[in-house]
mmCIF file of C-alpha atoms in Angstrom:
data_model
loop_
_atom_site.group_PDB
_atom_site.id
_atom_site.type_symbol
_atom_site.label_atom_id
_atom_site.label_comp_id
_atom_site.label_asym_id
_atom_site.label_seq_id
_atom_site.Cartn_x
_atom_site.Cartn_y
_atom_site.Cartn_z
ATOM 1 C CA MET A 1 0.041 -0.006 0.022
ATOM 2 C CA ASN A 2 1.272 3.426 -0.760
ATOM 3 C CA THR A 3 1.468 5.495 2.324
ATOM 4 C CA SER A 4 1.710 8.895 0.888
ATOM 5 C CA VAL A 5 -0.813 11.557 1.980
ATOM 6 C CA ILE A 6 -3.482 12.451 -0.510
ATOM 7 C CA ILE A 7 -5.287 15.053 1.523
ATOM 8 C CA SER A 8 -4.451 17.155 4.515
ATOM 9 C CA ILE A 9 -7.348 18.355 6.662
ATOM 10 C CA VAL A 10 -6.265 21.569 8.452
ATOM 11 C CA VAL A 11 -8.354 22.377 11.509
ATOM 12 C CA PRO A 12 -7.959 25.690 13.242
ATOM 13 C CA ALA A 13 -8.630 25.346 17.068
ATOM 14 C CA TYR A 14 -8.871 27.445 20.073
ATOM 15 C CA ASN A 15 -10.224 26.079 23.466
ATOM 16 C CA GLU A 16 -11.864 22.992 21.724
ATOM 17 C CA VAL A 17 -10.903 20.235 24.143
ATOM 18 C CA GLY A 18 -14.646 19.222 24.206
ATOM 19 C CA ASN A 19 -14.873 18.973 20.389
ATOM 20 C CA VAL A 20 -11.663 17.471 19.083
ATOM 21 C CA ASP A 21 -12.514 13.783 19.810
ATOM 22 C CA GLU A 22 -15.874 14.063 18.117
ATOM 23 C CA PHE A 23 -14.348 15.934 15.225
ATOM 24 C CA VAL A 24 -11.890 13.074 14.606
ATOM 25 C CA ARG A 25 -14.470 10.414 15.192
ATOM 26 C CA ARG A 26 -16.672 11.889 12.500
ATOM 27 C CA VAL A 27 -14.068 12.923 9.926
ATOM 28 C CA THR A 28 -11.867 9.833 10.020
ATOM 29 C CA PRO A 29 -14.313 7.361 8.289
ATOM 30 C CA VAL A 30 -15.125 9.800 5.572
ATOM 31 C CA ALA A 31 -11.511 10.696 4.962
ATOM 32 C CA GLU A 32 -10.663 6.980 4.928
ATOM 33 C CA SER A 33 -13.274 6.198 2.346
ATOM 34 C CA LEU A 34 -12.201 9.042 0.120
ATOM 35 C CA THR A 35 -8.426 8.343 0.240
ATOM 36 C CA SER A 36 -7.946 4.737 1.213
ATOM 37 C CA GLY A 37 -6.505 5.924 4.549
ATOM 38 C CA GLN A 38 -4.059 8.343 2.889
ATOM 39 C CA PHE A 39 -4.877 11.448 4.849
ATOM 40 C CA GLU A 40 -3.759 13.458 7.731
ATOM 41 C CA ILE A 41 -5.605 15.757 10.167
ATOM 42 C CA ILE A 42 -3.523 18.774 11.074
ATOM 43 C CA PHE A 43 -4.709 20.778 14.130
ATOM 44 C CA ALA A 44 -3.470 24.293 13.940
ATOM 45 C CA VAL A 45 -3.957 25.411 17.624
ATOM 46 C CA ASP A 46 -3.723 28.978 19.040
ATOM 47 C CA PRO A 47 -2.453 29.085 22.674
ATOM 48 C CA CYS A 48 -5.383 27.957 24.877
ATOM 49 C CA VAL A 49 -5.789 26.933 28.506
ATOM 50 C CA ASP A 50 -8.461 24.271 28.349
ATOM 51 C CA GLY A 51 -6.315 21.205 27.556
ATOM 52 C CA THR A 52 -6.862 21.161 23.729
ATOM 53 C CA VAL A 53 -3.146 20.821 22.960
ATOM 54 C CA GLU A 54 -2.724 18.033 25.520
ATOM 55 C CA ARG A 55 -5.737 16.092 24.287
ATOM 56 C CA ILE A 56 -4.479 16.417 20.646
ATOM 57 C CA GLU A 57 -1.081 15.183 21.731
ATOM 58 C CA GLU A 58 -2.670 12.153 23.439
ATOM 59 C CA MET A 59 -4.666 11.289 20.281
ATOM 60 C CA ALA A 60 -1.539 11.598 18.124
ATOM 61 C CA GLU A 61 0.262 9.042 20.219
ATOM 62 C CA THR A 62 -2.233 6.381 18.982
ATOM 63 C CA GLU A 63 -3.144 7.817 15.564
ATOM 64 C CA PRO A 64 -0.059 8.876 13.493
ATOM 65 C CA ARG A 65 -2.302 10.701 10.954
ATOM 66 C CA ILE A 66 -3.031 13.390 13.555
ATOM 67 C CA LYS A 67 -0.484 16.159 13.584
ATOM 68 C CA LEU A 68 -0.273 19.373 15.587
ATOM 69 C CA ILE A 69 0.901 22.897 15.064
ATOM 70 C CA VAL A 70 0.838 25.115 18.207
ATOM 71 C CA PHE A 71 1.408 28.768 17.627
ATOM 72 C CA SER A 72 3.190 30.968 20.045
ATOM 73 C CA ARG A 73 0.524 33.603 19.937
ATOM 74 C CA ARG A 74 -3.084 33.849 18.787
ATOM 75 C CA VAL A 75 -3.160 34.083 15.016
ATOM 76 C CA GLY A 76 -6.698 33.171 14.145
ATOM 77 C CA GLN A 77 -8.226 30.975 11.458
ATOM 78 C CA PRO A 78 -7.031 32.638 8.252
ATOM 79 C CA THR A 79 -3.353 32.523 9.337
ATOM 80 C CA ALA A 80 -3.708 28.988 10.691
ATOM 81 C CA ARG A 81 -4.735 27.789 7.457
ATOM 82 C CA SER A 82 -1.814 29.396 5.502
ATOM 83 C CA GLU A 83 1.110 27.321 4.252
ATOM 84 C CA GLU A 84 3.812 29.496 5.895
ATOM 85 C CA HIS A 85 3.355 27.804 9.212
ATOM 86 C CA THR A 86 3.948 24.211 8.157
ATOM 87 C CA SER A 87 7.481 24.399 9.611
ATOM 88 C CA GLU A 88 5.876 24.521 13.075
ATOM 89 C CA LEU A 89 4.306 21.127 12.584
ATOM 90 C CA GLN A 90 4.806 18.604 15.552
ATOM 91 C CA SER A 91 4.415 14.977 14.737
#
């Protein structure tokens, strides 16, 4: 099986600890069916205090297709989606 990524799903997040699990649960089967499992979910997270970063890190330990970018300051959705921050990717 070819393991290259066909699609990257970029998800801006800020204080979303209560939603990230459900998001991944709903998106994963759809992305798997469209890409034969060749996808990644990249959470682009502004600094938050509710445990969002820690929860995503926990999920990434068991699901290697989950990636995390944590910004050093609040940048908002438009900037979080831009390509210039891919160097901040944590895997």
